[in-house]
Structures are given as structure tokens and as C-alpha cells.
Short mmCIF file of C-alpha atoms and ligand atoms in Angstrom, two decimals:
data_model
loop_
_atom_site.label_atom_id
_atom_site.label_comp_id
_atom_site.label_asym_id
_atom_site.label_seq_id
_atom_site.Cartn_x
_atom_site.Cartn_y
_atom_site.Cartn_z
CA MET R 661 -65.87 37.73 125.66
CA PRO R 662 -68.12 37.88 122.58
CA SER R 663 -70.47 34.95 122.16
CA SER R 664 -70.36 32.89 118.96
CA ARG R 665 -74.21 32.66 118.73
CA ARG R 666 -75.63 33.09 115.19
CA CYS R 667 -78.89 35.03 114.46
CA ALA R 668 -81.23 35.26 111.45
CA ASP R 669 -81.02 38.55 109.42
CA PRO R 670 -83.34 41.04 111.28
CA GLY R 671 -83.76 43.64 108.45
CA PRO R 672 -82.33 47.24 108.20
CA ALA R 673 -84.45 49.01 110.90
CA ALA R 674 -83.84 46.32 113.47
CA ALA R 675 -80.17 46.28 112.48
CA GLY R 676 -79.92 50.04 113.22
CA ALA R 677 -81.54 49.57 116.62
CA ASP R 678 -79.22 46.66 117.27
CA ALA R 679 -76.21 48.74 116.40
CA ALA R 680 -77.33 51.45 118.84
CA ALA R 681 -77.92 48.86 121.55
CA ARG R 682 -74.55 47.31 120.85
CA ALA R 683 -72.87 50.71 121.04
CA GLU R 684 -74.61 51.36 124.36
CA ALA R 685 -73.54 47.97 125.70
CA ALA R 686 -70.02 48.52 124.46
CA ALA R 687 -69.97 51.90 126.17
CA ARG R 688 -70.88 50.18 129.44
CA ASP R 689 -67.99 47.68 129.02
CA SER R 690 -65.49 50.45 129.22
CA LEU R 691 -63.69 52.68 131.65
CA THR R 692 -63.83 56.46 131.32
CA VAL R 693 -60.64 58.13 132.40
CA VAL R 694 -59.96 61.83 132.64
CA ASP R 695 -56.29 62.77 132.55
CA ASN R 696 -56.12 65.73 134.92
CA ARG R 697 -52.79 66.77 133.41
CA THR R 698 -54.41 67.53 130.06
CA GLY R 699 -58.15 67.50 130.76
CA LEU R 700 -58.52 64.86 128.04
CA ARG R 701 -61.04 62.07 128.43
CA TYR R 702 -60.46 58.48 127.29
CA GLU R 703 -62.66 55.42 126.89
CA LEU R 704 -60.69 52.27 127.73
CA PRO R 705 -62.27 48.91 126.89
CA ILE R 706 -62.94 46.44 129.68
CA VAL R 707 -62.18 42.94 128.39
CA SER R 708 -62.83 39.92 130.61
CA GLY R 709 -62.75 42.15 133.69
CA THR R 710 -59.41 43.68 132.74
CA VAL R 711 -58.17 46.86 131.14
CA PRO R 712 -55.64 46.01 128.41
CA THR R 713 -52.69 48.02 129.66
CA ALA R 714 -51.46 48.64 126.11
CA ASP R 715 -54.45 51.02 125.84
CA LEU R 716 -52.99 53.16 128.62
CA ARG R 717 -50.31 54.21 126.16
CA ARG R 718 -52.93 56.37 124.42
CA ILE R 719 -52.93 58.56 127.52
CA ARG R 720 -50.16 61.04 126.84
CA THR R 721 -49.36 64.63 127.69
CA GLY R 722 -47.92 65.32 124.24
CA PRO R 723 -46.24 63.74 121.20
CA ASP R 724 -42.96 63.17 123.08
CA ASP R 725 -44.65 61.47 126.01
CA PHE R 726 -44.24 57.66 125.99
CA GLY R 727 -47.76 57.22 127.42
CA LEU R 728 -48.97 55.71 130.67
CA MET R 729 -47.83 52.29 131.87
CA ALA R 730 -49.12 50.11 134.70
CA TYR R 731 -46.89 49.79 137.79
CA ASP R 732 -47.48 46.54 139.66
CA PRO R 733 -44.60 45.16 141.77
CA GLY R 734 -44.99 41.41 142.22
CA LEU R 735 -47.64 41.49 139.45
CA ALA R 736 -50.20 41.23 142.23
CA ASN R 737 -53.05 42.68 140.15
CA THR R 738 -51.94 41.96 136.62
CA ALA R 739 -53.38 39.21 134.41
CA ALA R 740 -50.69 38.43 131.84
CA VAL R 741 -52.30 35.31 130.37
CA ARG R 742 -55.62 33.70 129.57
CA SER R 743 -55.64 30.17 130.94
CA SER R 744 -58.04 27.23 130.95
CA ILE R 745 -56.07 25.03 133.32
CA THR R 746 -56.69 25.93 136.95
CA TYR R 747 -59.36 28.05 138.62
CA VAL R 748 -58.65 29.56 142.03
CA ASP R 749 -61.13 31.65 144.00
CA GLY R 750 -59.02 32.87 146.88
CA GLU R 751 -61.88 34.62 148.66
CA ARG R 752 -63.98 31.45 148.90
CA GLY R 753 -61.13 28.92 149.10
CA VAL R 754 -61.99 27.17 145.81
CA LEU R 755 -59.53 25.25 143.63
CA ARG R 756 -60.45 23.41 140.42
CA TYR R 757 -58.39 21.76 137.70
CA ARG R 758 -60.06 22.05 134.28
CA GLY R 759 -63.36 22.62 136.11
CA TYR R 760 -63.13 19.65 138.50
CA PRO R 761 -63.12 20.51 142.23
CA ILE R 762 -59.90 19.43 143.89
CA GLU R 763 -61.89 17.61 146.59
CA GLU R 764 -63.55 15.34 143.99
CA LEU R 765 -60.26 14.60 142.25
CA ALA R 766 -58.65 13.74 145.59
CA GLU R 767 -61.46 11.22 146.20
CA ARG R 768 -61.79 9.69 142.73
CA ALA R 769 -58.64 10.18 140.67
CA ASN R 770 -54.98 9.30 141.09
CA TYR R 771 -52.01 11.51 140.37
CA LEU R 772 -51.29 10.22 136.87
CA GLU R 773 -54.92 10.70 135.77
CA THR R 774 -54.86 14.19 137.26
CA ALA R 775 -51.58 14.99 135.49
CA TYR R 776 -53.21 13.96 132.19
CA LEU R 777 -56.22 16.16 132.99
CA VAL R 778 -54.07 19.16 133.87
CA ILE R 779 -51.87 18.82 130.79
CA PHE R 780 -54.37 17.75 128.12
CA GLY R 781 -57.65 19.15 129.43
CA GLU R 782 -59.76 16.01 130.00
CA LEU R 783 -59.66 13.05 132.35
CA PRO R 784 -58.27 10.11 130.36
CA GLY R 785 -60.49 7.26 129.18
CA ALA R 786 -59.22 3.69 129.69
CA ALA R 787 -57.27 3.57 126.40
CA GLU R 788 -55.77 7.04 126.88
CA LEU R 789 -54.76 6.22 130.44
CA ALA R 790 -53.11 2.98 129.37
CA GLN R 791 -51.18 4.82 126.66
CA TRP R 792 -50.22 7.68 129.04
CA SER R 793 -49.10 5.31 131.84
CA ASP R 794 -47.12 3.29 129.35
CA ALA R 795 -45.38 6.40 128.00
CA ILE R 796 -44.52 7.59 131.51
CA LYS R 797 -43.10 4.16 132.40
CA ARG R 798 -41.10 4.03 129.17
CA HIS R 799 -39.55 7.45 129.77
CA SER R 800 -38.90 7.02 133.49
CA MET R 801 -35.35 5.69 132.97
CA VAL R 802 -32.66 8.39 132.80
CA HIS R 803 -29.37 8.38 130.93
CA THR R 804 -26.42 7.23 133.07
CA ASN R 805 -24.86 10.68 132.51
CA ILE R 806 -27.61 12.08 134.74
CA GLN R 807 -26.96 9.42 137.36
CA ARG R 808 -23.23 10.20 137.25
CA LEU R 809 -23.92 13.94 137.41
CA ILE R 810 -26.00 13.46 140.57
CA GLU R 811 -23.22 11.35 142.09
CA THR R 812 -20.68 14.13 141.56
CA PHE R 813 -22.41 16.40 144.08
CA ARG R 814 -21.25 16.37 147.67
CA TYR R 815 -23.33 14.15 149.96
CA ASP R 816 -24.69 17.24 151.76
CA ALA R 817 -25.61 19.25 148.63
CA HIS R 818 -29.15 20.53 148.98
CA PRO R 819 -31.40 18.12 147.03
CA MET R 820 -33.18 21.02 145.32
CA SER R 821 -29.88 22.29 143.89
CA VAL R 822 -29.11 18.79 142.64
CA PHE R 823 -32.62 18.41 141.19
CA ILE R 824 -32.41 21.76 139.37
CA SER R 825 -29.00 20.91 137.90
CA ALA R 826 -30.07 17.45 136.76
CA VAL R 827 -33.27 18.75 135.14
CA ALA R 828 -31.32 21.46 133.29
CA SER R 829 -28.81 18.83 132.13
CA LEU R 830 -31.53 16.82 130.40
CA ALA R 831 -31.34 19.44 127.63
CA THR R 832 -27.82 18.20 126.81
CA LEU R 833 -29.22 14.73 126.12
CA TYR R 834 -32.24 15.85 124.11
CA PRO R 835 -31.12 18.56 121.67
CA ASP R 836 -34.30 17.77 119.70
CA SER R 837 -36.22 19.51 122.49
CA ARG R 838 -35.25 22.89 121.03
CA ASP R 839 -37.78 22.32 118.25
CA VAL R 840 -40.64 23.71 120.31
CA ALA R 841 -42.75 24.50 117.24
CA ASP R 842 -43.50 20.83 116.49
CA PRO R 843 -46.55 19.53 118.43
CA ALA R 844 -45.43 15.86 118.29
CA ASN R 845 -42.01 16.82 119.59
CA ARG R 846 -43.58 18.88 122.38
CA ARG R 847 -45.67 15.87 123.44
CA LEU R 848 -42.53 13.72 123.57
CA GLN R 849 -40.73 16.26 125.78
CA VAL R 850 -43.78 16.51 128.06
CA GLU R 851 -43.77 12.74 128.59
CA ARG R 852 -40.05 12.81 129.28
CA MET R 853 -40.32 15.66 131.78
CA VAL R 854 -43.22 14.19 133.75
CA ALA R 855 -41.58 10.74 133.83
CA LYS R 856 -38.01 11.75 134.59
CA ALA R 857 -38.81 14.29 137.32
CA GLY R 858 -39.71 11.43 139.70
CA THR R 859 -36.63 9.39 138.82
CA ILE R 860 -34.30 12.36 139.27
CA ALA R 861 -35.92 13.16 142.63
CA ALA R 862 -35.47 9.59 143.84
CA PHE R 863 -31.84 9.36 142.61
CA THR R 864 -31.14 12.68 144.35
CA TYR R 865 -32.55 11.33 147.62
CA ARG R 866 -30.59 8.09 147.43
CA HIS R 867 -27.36 9.99 146.78
CA ASN R 868 -28.15 12.36 149.65
CA GLN R 869 -28.56 9.38 151.95
CA GLY R 870 -25.51 7.53 150.64
CA TRP R 871 -27.54 4.58 149.37
CA PRO R 872 -27.32 2.91 145.95
CA ILE R 873 -29.98 4.04 143.56
CA ASN R 874 -33.00 1.93 142.58
CA TYR R 875 -33.85 1.89 138.90
CA PRO R 876 -37.51 2.31 137.89
CA ASP R 877 -39.70 -0.81 138.03
CA ASP R 878 -42.37 -1.15 135.33
CA GLY R 879 -44.33 -3.66 137.41
CA LEU R 880 -45.59 -0.93 139.73
CA ASP R 881 -47.89 2.00 139.12
CA TYR R 882 -46.47 5.55 139.09
CA ILE R 883 -46.63 6.19 142.85
CA GLY R 884 -45.66 2.62 143.81
CA ASN R 885 -42.63 2.86 141.55
CA PHE R 886 -41.70 6.25 142.97
CA LEU R 887 -41.88 4.93 146.55
CA ARG R 888 -39.80 1.91 145.53
CA MET R 889 -37.11 4.06 143.91
CA MET R 890 -37.03 6.15 147.10
CA PHE R 891 -37.24 3.56 149.85
CA ARG R 892 -36.36 0.03 148.68
CA MET R 893 -33.38 -1.32 150.61
CA THR R 894 -32.69 -5.07 150.42
CA GLU R 895 -36.23 -6.35 149.83
CA VAL R 896 -36.56 -8.49 146.71
CA ASP R 897 -40.27 -7.76 146.34
CA TYR R 898 -40.66 -4.23 147.66
CA ALA R 899 -44.35 -3.53 148.33
CA PRO R 900 -45.23 0.05 149.24
CA HIS R 901 -47.64 0.55 152.16
CA PRO R 902 -51.14 1.18 150.70
CA ALA R 903 -51.70 4.13 153.07
CA LEU R 904 -48.52 5.79 151.78
CA VAL R 905 -49.49 5.12 148.16
CA ARG R 906 -52.85 6.77 148.75
CA ALA R 907 -51.36 9.70 150.68
CA LEU R 908 -48.71 10.39 148.05
CA ASN R 909 -51.28 10.16 145.25
CA VAL R 910 -53.36 12.80 147.02
CA LEU R 911 -50.37 14.99 147.94
CA PHE R 912 -49.07 14.85 144.37
CA LEU R 913 -52.41 15.67 142.79
CA LEU R 914 -52.93 18.58 145.19
CA HIS R 915 -49.56 20.00 144.13
CA ALA R 916 -50.11 19.43 140.40
CA ASP R 917 -50.91 23.03 139.52
CA HIS R 918 -51.80 26.38 141.04
CA GLU R 919 -52.21 28.77 138.10
CA GLN R 920 -49.89 31.78 137.75
CA ASN R 921 -47.68 31.33 140.81
CA CYS R 922 -44.04 32.44 140.92
CA SER R 923 -42.50 29.27 139.43
CA THR R 924 -45.15 28.85 136.72
CA THR R 925 -44.61 32.46 135.73
CA VAL R 926 -40.89 31.68 135.38
CA MET R 927 -41.68 28.59 133.27
CA ARG R 928 -43.81 30.70 130.95
CA ALA R 929 -41.29 33.56 130.85
CA ILE R 930 -38.34 31.33 129.93
CA GLY R 931 -40.51 29.37 127.50
CA SER R 932 -41.61 32.61 125.86
CA SER R 933 -38.07 33.04 124.50
CA ARG R 934 -38.51 29.59 122.85
CA ALA R 935 -35.74 28.10 125.00
CA ASP R 936 -35.87 24.30 125.34
CA PRO R 937 -38.38 23.11 127.98
CA TYR R 938 -35.75 21.51 130.28
CA SER R 939 -34.07 24.89 130.74
CA ALA R 940 -37.46 26.42 131.45
CA LEU R 941 -38.28 23.60 133.89
CA ALA R 942 -34.99 24.11 135.73
CA GLY R 943 -35.79 27.83 136.03
CA ALA R 944 -39.25 27.07 137.37
CA ALA R 945 -37.81 24.63 139.91
CA ALA R 946 -35.28 27.28 140.97
CA ALA R 947 -38.14 29.70 141.65
CA LEU R 948 -39.92 27.01 143.67
CA TYR R 949 -36.80 26.63 145.84
CA GLY R 950 -37.39 29.96 147.62
CA PRO R 951 -38.86 29.85 151.15
CA LEU R 952 -41.70 32.22 150.24
CA HIS R 953 -42.81 29.71 147.60
CA GLY R 954 -42.21 25.94 147.50
CA ALA R 955 -39.49 25.71 150.14
CA ALA R 956 -42.02 26.90 152.72
CA ASN R 957 -42.75 23.21 153.50
CA GLU R 958 -39.12 22.75 154.56
CA ALA R 959 -39.21 26.03 156.51
CA VAL R 960 -42.39 24.91 158.32
CA LEU R 961 -40.72 21.78 159.60
CA ARG R 962 -37.65 23.65 160.76
CA MET R 963 -39.95 26.18 162.46
CA LEU R 964 -41.92 23.42 164.24
CA GLU R 965 -38.66 21.76 165.35
CA GLY R 966 -37.45 25.13 166.64
CA ILE R 967 -40.65 25.67 168.65
CA GLY R 968 -40.25 22.15 170.02
CA ARG R 969 -43.29 21.83 172.31
CA PRO R 970 -46.92 23.05 172.31
CA GLU R 971 -46.29 25.18 175.43
CA ASN R 972 -43.75 27.25 173.44
CA VAL R 973 -46.27 28.17 170.74
CA ALA R 974 -47.76 31.27 172.41
CA GLY R 975 -44.30 32.84 172.82
CA PHE R 976 -43.45 32.08 169.18
CA VAL R 977 -46.67 33.69 167.97
CA GLU R 978 -45.79 36.85 169.92
CA ARG R 979 -42.43 36.96 168.08
CA VAL R 980 -44.26 36.66 164.75
CA LYS R 981 -46.56 39.53 165.73
CA ARG R 982 -43.57 41.69 166.67
CA GLY R 983 -42.31 41.11 163.09
CA GLU R 984 -39.25 39.11 164.20
CA CYS R 985 -40.14 36.16 161.96
CA ARG R 986 -42.96 34.82 159.79
CA LEU R 987 -45.32 32.02 160.61
CA MET R 988 -44.26 29.72 157.78
CA GLY R 989 -47.04 27.76 156.09
CA PHE R 990 -49.47 30.61 156.77
CA GLY R 991 -50.70 33.27 154.36
CA HIS R 992 -51.08 33.30 150.61
CA ARG R 993 -51.09 35.90 147.88
CA VAL R 994 -54.41 34.61 146.52
CA TYR R 995 -56.15 32.69 149.31
CA LYS R 996 -57.74 34.96 151.86
CA ASN R 997 -59.50 31.94 153.27
CA TYR R 998 -58.48 28.42 154.34
CA ASP R 999 -56.40 26.86 151.54
CA PRO R 1000 -58.60 23.96 150.31
CA ARG R 1001 -55.49 21.83 149.77
CA CYS R 1002 -54.53 22.21 153.42
CA ARG R 1003 -57.92 20.88 154.55
CA ILE R 1004 -57.43 17.69 152.50
CA ILE R 1005 -53.81 17.24 153.57
CA LYS R 1006 -54.77 17.57 157.22
CA ARG R 1007 -57.27 14.73 156.75
CA ILE R 1008 -54.88 12.34 155.00
CA ALA R 1009 -52.17 13.12 157.56
CA GLY R 1010 -54.29 11.16 160.04
CA GLU R 1011 -54.31 8.13 157.71
CA VAL R 1012 -50.53 8.30 157.30
CA PHE R 1013 -49.88 8.63 161.03
CA GLU R 1014 -51.96 5.49 161.60
CA ALA R 1015 -49.56 3.61 159.33
CA THR R 1016 -46.29 5.25 160.40
CA GLY R 1017 -46.93 6.42 163.95
CA THR R 1018 -47.44 10.08 164.81
CA THR R 1019 -44.85 12.79 165.41
CA PRO R 1020 -44.77 15.13 168.44
CA LEU R 1021 -44.49 18.01 165.97
CA LEU R 1022 -48.13 17.39 165.01
CA ASP R 1023 -49.21 18.69 168.44
CA VAL R 1024 -47.07 21.79 167.94
CA ALA R 1025 -48.65 22.38 164.50
CA LEU R 1026 -52.21 21.91 165.81
CA GLU R 1027 -51.57 24.31 168.70
CA LEU R 1028 -50.03 26.85 166.33
CA GLU R 1029 -53.03 26.70 164.03
CA ARG R 1030 -55.46 26.93 166.97
CA ILE R 1031 -53.78 30.03 168.45
CA ALA R 1032 -53.19 31.78 165.13
CA LEU R 1033 -56.76 31.30 163.86
CA ASP R 1034 -58.01 32.94 167.04
CA ASP R 1035 -55.61 35.87 167.03
CA GLU R 1036 -56.50 39.35 165.79
CA TYR R 1037 -53.13 39.74 163.98
CA PHE R 1038 -53.84 36.76 161.70
CA ILE R 1039 -57.60 37.32 161.47
CA SER R 1040 -57.28 40.96 160.37
CA ARG R 1041 -54.68 40.05 157.74
CA ARG R 1042 -56.68 37.02 156.63
CA LEU R 1043 -53.77 34.64 157.16
CA TYR R 1044 -54.76 30.97 157.08
CA PRO R 1045 -52.74 27.75 156.83
CA ASN R 1046 -51.62 27.04 153.29
CA VAL R 1047 -50.67 23.85 151.41
CA ASP R 1048 -47.25 23.73 153.07
CA PHE R 1049 -48.40 23.77 156.68
CA TYR R 1050 -49.12 20.04 157.10
CA SER R 1051 -47.46 18.41 154.07
CA GLY R 1052 -44.03 18.40 155.74
CA LEU R 1053 -45.40 16.48 158.71
CA ILE R 1054 -46.49 13.69 156.36
CA TYR R 1055 -43.09 13.64 154.67
CA ARG R 1056 -41.40 13.60 158.07
CA ALA R 1057 -43.62 10.65 159.08
CA MET R 1058 -42.23 8.92 155.96
CA ARG R 1059 -38.78 9.57 157.53
CA LEU R 1060 -37.75 12.01 154.83
CA PRO R 1061 -35.30 14.82 155.62
CA ALA R 1062 -36.76 18.34 155.41
CA SER R 1063 -34.36 19.19 152.58
CA MET R 1064 -36.27 16.72 150.34
CA PHE R 1065 -39.69 18.33 150.86
CA THR R 1066 -39.44 20.91 148.09
CA VAL R 1067 -38.23 18.24 145.67
CA LEU R 1068 -41.43 16.36 146.47
CA PHE R 1069 -43.32 19.53 145.54
CA ALA R 1070 -41.38 19.93 142.28
CA VAL R 1071 -42.09 16.39 141.03
CA PRO R 1072 -45.88 16.76 140.71
CA ARG R 1073 -45.70 20.49 139.92
CA THR R 1074 -43.77 19.47 136.81
CA CYS R 1075 -47.11 18.55 135.22
CA GLY R 1076 -48.49 22.04 135.97
CA TRP R 1077 -45.37 23.69 134.58
CA VAL R 1078 -45.50 21.70 131.34
CA ALA R 1079 -49.26 22.33 130.99
CA HIS R 1080 -48.63 26.09 131.15
CA TRP R 1081 -45.66 25.78 128.79
CA LEU R 1082 -47.91 24.06 126.22
CA GLU R 1083 -50.70 26.57 126.72
CA MET R 1084 -48.30 29.49 126.33
CA LEU R 1085 -46.78 28.13 123.10
CA THR R 1086 -50.17 27.59 121.47
CA ASP R 1087 -51.68 30.94 122.54
CA GLU R 1088 -51.36 33.40 119.68
CA GLU R 1089 -51.72 36.37 122.01
CA GLN R 1090 -48.61 35.42 123.98
CA ARG R 1091 -45.34 37.15 123.15
CA LEU R 1092 -41.81 37.23 124.47
CA VAL R 1093 -42.13 38.21 128.15
CA ARG R 1094 -40.51 41.57 128.44
CA PRO R 1095 -41.90 43.92 131.11
CA ARG R 1096 -41.24 47.65 131.37
CA GLN R 1097 -39.54 49.54 134.18
CA ILE R 1098 -39.53 52.96 135.74
CA TYR R 1099 -35.96 54.15 135.32
CA GLU R 1100 -34.78 55.97 138.44
CA GLY R 1101 -31.02 55.96 137.84
CA ALA R 1102 -28.61 58.76 136.98
CA GLU R 1103 -29.36 61.23 134.20
CA LEU R 1104 -26.99 61.25 131.21
CA ARG R 1105 -23.40 61.73 132.33
CA HIS R 1106 -20.09 61.27 130.57
CA CYS R 1107 -16.92 59.36 131.23
CA LEU R 1108 -14.27 62.08 130.99
CA PRO R 1109 -10.60 61.19 130.43
CA GLY R 1110 -8.54 61.38 133.63
CA GLU R 1111 -11.51 61.10 136.01
N1 CMC P 292 -46.55 35.39 159.08
C1 CMC P 292 -46.72 36.59 159.63
N2 CMC P 292 -47.20 37.66 158.97
C2 CMC P 292 -47.51 37.50 157.69
C3 CMC P 292 -47.38 36.25 157.05
C4 CMC P 292 -46.88 35.17 157.78
N3 CMC P 292 -46.74 33.97 157.22
N4 CMC P 292 -47.78 36.37 155.75
C5 CMC P 292 -48.14 37.64 155.61
N5 CMC P 292 -47.98 38.33 156.78
C6 CMC P 292 -48.34 39.71 157.02
C7 CMC P 292 -47.29 40.67 156.47
O1 CMC P 292 -46.28 40.95 157.41
C8 CMC P 292 -48.13 41.87 156.14
O2 CMC P 292 -48.42 42.54 157.35
P1 CMC P 292 -48.48 44.17 157.38
O3 CMC P 292 -49.65 44.51 156.52
O4 CMC P 292 -48.64 44.50 158.81
O5 CMC P 292 -47.17 44.62 156.80
C9 CMC P 292 -49.44 41.27 155.65
O6 CMC P 292 -49.54 40.01 156.31
C10 CMC P 292 -49.49 41.07 154.15
O7 CMC P 292 -48.35 40.29 153.77
P2 CMC P 292 -47.62 40.35 152.37
O8 CMC P 292 -46.21 39.87 152.54
O9 CMC P 292 -47.84 41.69 151.74
O10 CMC P 292 -48.47 39.30 151.55
P3 CMC P 292 -48.01 38.59 150.22
O11 CMC P 292 -49.24 38.27 149.49
O12 CMC P 292 -46.98 39.37 149.50
O13 CMC P 292 -47.28 37.27 150.76
C11 CMC P 292 -46.73 35.07 151.23
C12 CMC P 292 -47.75 35.99 150.57
C13 CMC P 292 -47.11 33.63 150.93
C14 CMC P 292 -45.33 35.35 150.62
C15 CMC P 292 -46.70 35.34 152.75
O14 CMC P 292 -47.98 35.12 153.30
C16 CMC P 292 -45.64 34.51 153.48
O15 CMC P 292 -44.48 34.92 153.54
N6 CMC P 292 -46.04 33.33 154.05
C17 CMC P 292 -45.08 32.43 154.66
C18 CMC P 292 -44.37 31.62 153.60
C19 CMC P 292 -45.28 30.54 153.05
O16 CMC P 292 -45.94 29.82 153.78
N7 CMC P 292 -45.25 30.42 151.72
C20 CMC P 292 -46.02 29.38 151.01
C21 CMC P 292 -47.11 29.97 150.17
S1 CMC P 292 -48.25 28.75 149.55
C22 CMC P 292 -47.35 27.66 148.58
C23 CMC P 292 -46.49 28.22 147.51
O17 CMC P 292 -46.67 29.33 147.01
O18 CMC P 292 -45.60 27.51 147.11
#
């Protein structure tokens, strides 16, 4: 990217030399392509390590040719946005929010501070944090229509389906949210989304369990209140276990954002049509629900339960290598190294198990990791444990059903989704998301009468 440095006027001769040097430098920041179909040669600019694919359209065989496009299934090597939110270096296993290493945030910040950082770009000062916490508390109550909606679902409805429906329904209560051009209005919707995601998740869980809901309690901090809404039974003064508060703070902040993943891409794509943010959020949550993305944590637990005992692990790994199933919680599109979030989660799992008691599935998971990390199949494909491998064990230690795990991913990821929604709306380069295709269907044919 060009620097904004200013220089004194160097005079005409120096300016000519400068221009030549600049031209030479510019020539180096380019890609020379020869189209073997025509013999024509093109200079394509290299900008921030990318080739703007719109420039490929210049490469044509003739006036009727549409021009070249890029073909990239799964968008595995396509940068569609510029972002300042999250930095991931998958080769080295590095994750930073707004420049801060995830390990430092896990030590020194809580989830709500991290959410503020992810959304607004800086860690909050004392006054900003007080204002932010207050806003989140104020917006944590949900309209009784949402409560009634949740109660209409069958007791065994998957909590993610209930969560997605309830989030989408928020748009019916806040028609003002369609005014996405107004910054103050956007801020209000952001506060509502971050605050209400936790309440909807907790109401969903209580309904799933057949227990009466707990309304939000302003006397507790964000995580304490969330745990209370989830777990309070008959206690008058519910006090969450400090180890669980700490663990959930860390788990939530580790899940806060992960740059252009599948669900964030959906959030941006829906938002690019200027739909209201609740509809976009519901779409993002729906994308998270897939087992290759956020529902992997649920799939890991079901896999560990299926394996049952450490002595069954070797046989299971052989089935994975024969392609009969996947080792859930392993592998990542970007990380070709140990997922840094997994390392932290593994450490806090120990703290949680001290408070709750351990689970026999932990031994299965440890054996699975040990065997897989030593096996040529996983080594050659650079498959390492990801964020979902151990998080489910912590949630299980909290006595949560596996079907709730992805909801507990969606709650903190809401702050990442809204951060990207804001960034997308204020980025003048962004346009309606509308990719191209390679049409491979029938040539023109006609519907003839009588056929
Ligand atoms: N178990 C066994 N083999 C695997 C696995 C796995 N978990 N992941 C990838 N492979 C193999 C795959 O079969 C392929 O082998 P080959 O080259 O012989 O055909 C090779 O590794 C490359 O796999 P890929 O599917 O092309 O890689 P991808 O980047 O498209 O997939 C992934 C990434 C996350 C979808 C995949 O690793 C996977 O399915 N993992 C299990 C599900 C999971 O844990 N998902 C959570 C991801 S992290 C959190 C999140 O995104 O929400």
C-alpha cells in the first residue's frame, strides 16, 4: 500500500529520476502474463500481495470474449475484503485480535473487554468499559414474544435451530434496524445483538431442559449473569463457581472472531445487500451450525462417546485413515500448525475439571491426540487439533448436552460477526456480494408445443 509520507520538492532533474525509479518499482510490483491463446502480454498490478481479479478481464481472445475470471471453489485462495480485525498466521499458529496476541488477552482481559476490542478496535478504558457493560446489561432483556417463540418449539428441537429462529425474529421487534446507513442506529443494534445473544442462548437451553427461564440479573457481570441464566435452579443468591467464570471468559474470548470463516463470510454477504443485521446474524449462525464449521464441537463429543475407551482409539484412527469418517476437531483450512486456541483451551480444561471432576472422555481425547500427532497420515496432511477438540469436554464437565455446544460458540462469535458487519458497511470498496459462475448447463433449447 502506498505510504502517506510527505517530501520536500526535489527539483525537476531529481523528479525525473524519481519518476523513473517509481516506474521501475511499479514494474516490480506487477505480474507479467502471456496469454498463449493470443500471444499477448499483460502487466497485472500486485496490490497487497494480491492480483485484483477484475484486471483479469482485460485478458481476452477478442471483442466478444468476456475476459478471464478466477475460479476458486470454497474461496480458498481469494481475499474478498481488507480487514483490520483479526490476524491469523496459519503456518505459525498465530492469532491476534486488533494486534493483541490471543494468549495475552486470555491472561489479562475478559470477554466483554475483548468484545469491545474486536468491535471497536481498542481495548476499553475504565469509562468506556463502564458504558459498554451498562449498555449490554440494559439490552440483555428480550421481548416476551421471543420467550414465547422459544417456548413454541418442541422440547427436543435442536437448540441451534431455536437460536437461529429467535435471532432472526428480533428483526420483527426492531424494524428500525433496517436503517443500516445511520452510525448511531448501527451502534444500537450492535449492543442489542451482543447482549441478546446470551439471553436467547440461555432461554433456549432452559426450554430444552424443561426448566423455567431465568431473567437477566444486573447485579452480576456478563459471564456471571450468563451462567446464572443457564444454571440457577432454586438458589436465592446464585453464585457462579469462579473457575467456571474464568473458563467461560476465556472460552468466549477465544471464540470471539476468526476472520473470514464460513459464517463471517455469510454475515458479510447478507449484510452487503443492506438487509437488517438480525437477518444477517441468523444466516451467519446457520452457517456455523454445520459440522465442518461450528458444530464440530458437538461432533467431537459424539465421536469421543462413540469411541468410548482409550483402547478403542487405534482402531478408530485406522477407520479415519481408510476414509470411512473424519477425525472431528482436527484439521483447519488456515491452520497448518497447532491451533493456538486449542492450546489455551487444553490448559483451562484442567482448571475446570478440578472444580467439576474429570470425565473419562478426556482420556479418550488425549489418546486420540497422541496417536494422531504421531501418525504419518495426519503429519503429512498437517492436521492438528483445532478449537473444537477440547471445548466440548469443558462444556460436558459443566453438564451441558452436546446439542448446546454450537450455541455456546455462536454467543461470543456474535461480536465477531457484528464487527465484520460494521467494517463491511463502512468500507467504500465493498459492494453487493455477487460472485460469478462457470455455466456448464444445456445450450439454448426451446420448449416446443406438444413435447
Ligand atoms: N480427518 C481426517 N482427514 C482429514 C481431516 C480430518 N478431520 N481434515 C482433513 N482431512 C484430510 C482430507 O481427507 C484430505 O485428504 P486427501 O488429501 O487425502 O484427500 C486432506 O486432509 C485435506 O482436507 P480438505 O478437506 O481438503 O481440507 P479443508 O481445508 O477443505 O478442510 C476442514 C478443513 C476443517 C473442513 C477439515 O479439516 C475437517 O473436516 N475437519 C473436521 C471438522 C472440524 O473439526 N471442523 C472445525 C474447524 S475449526 C472451527 C470452525 O471452523 O468452526
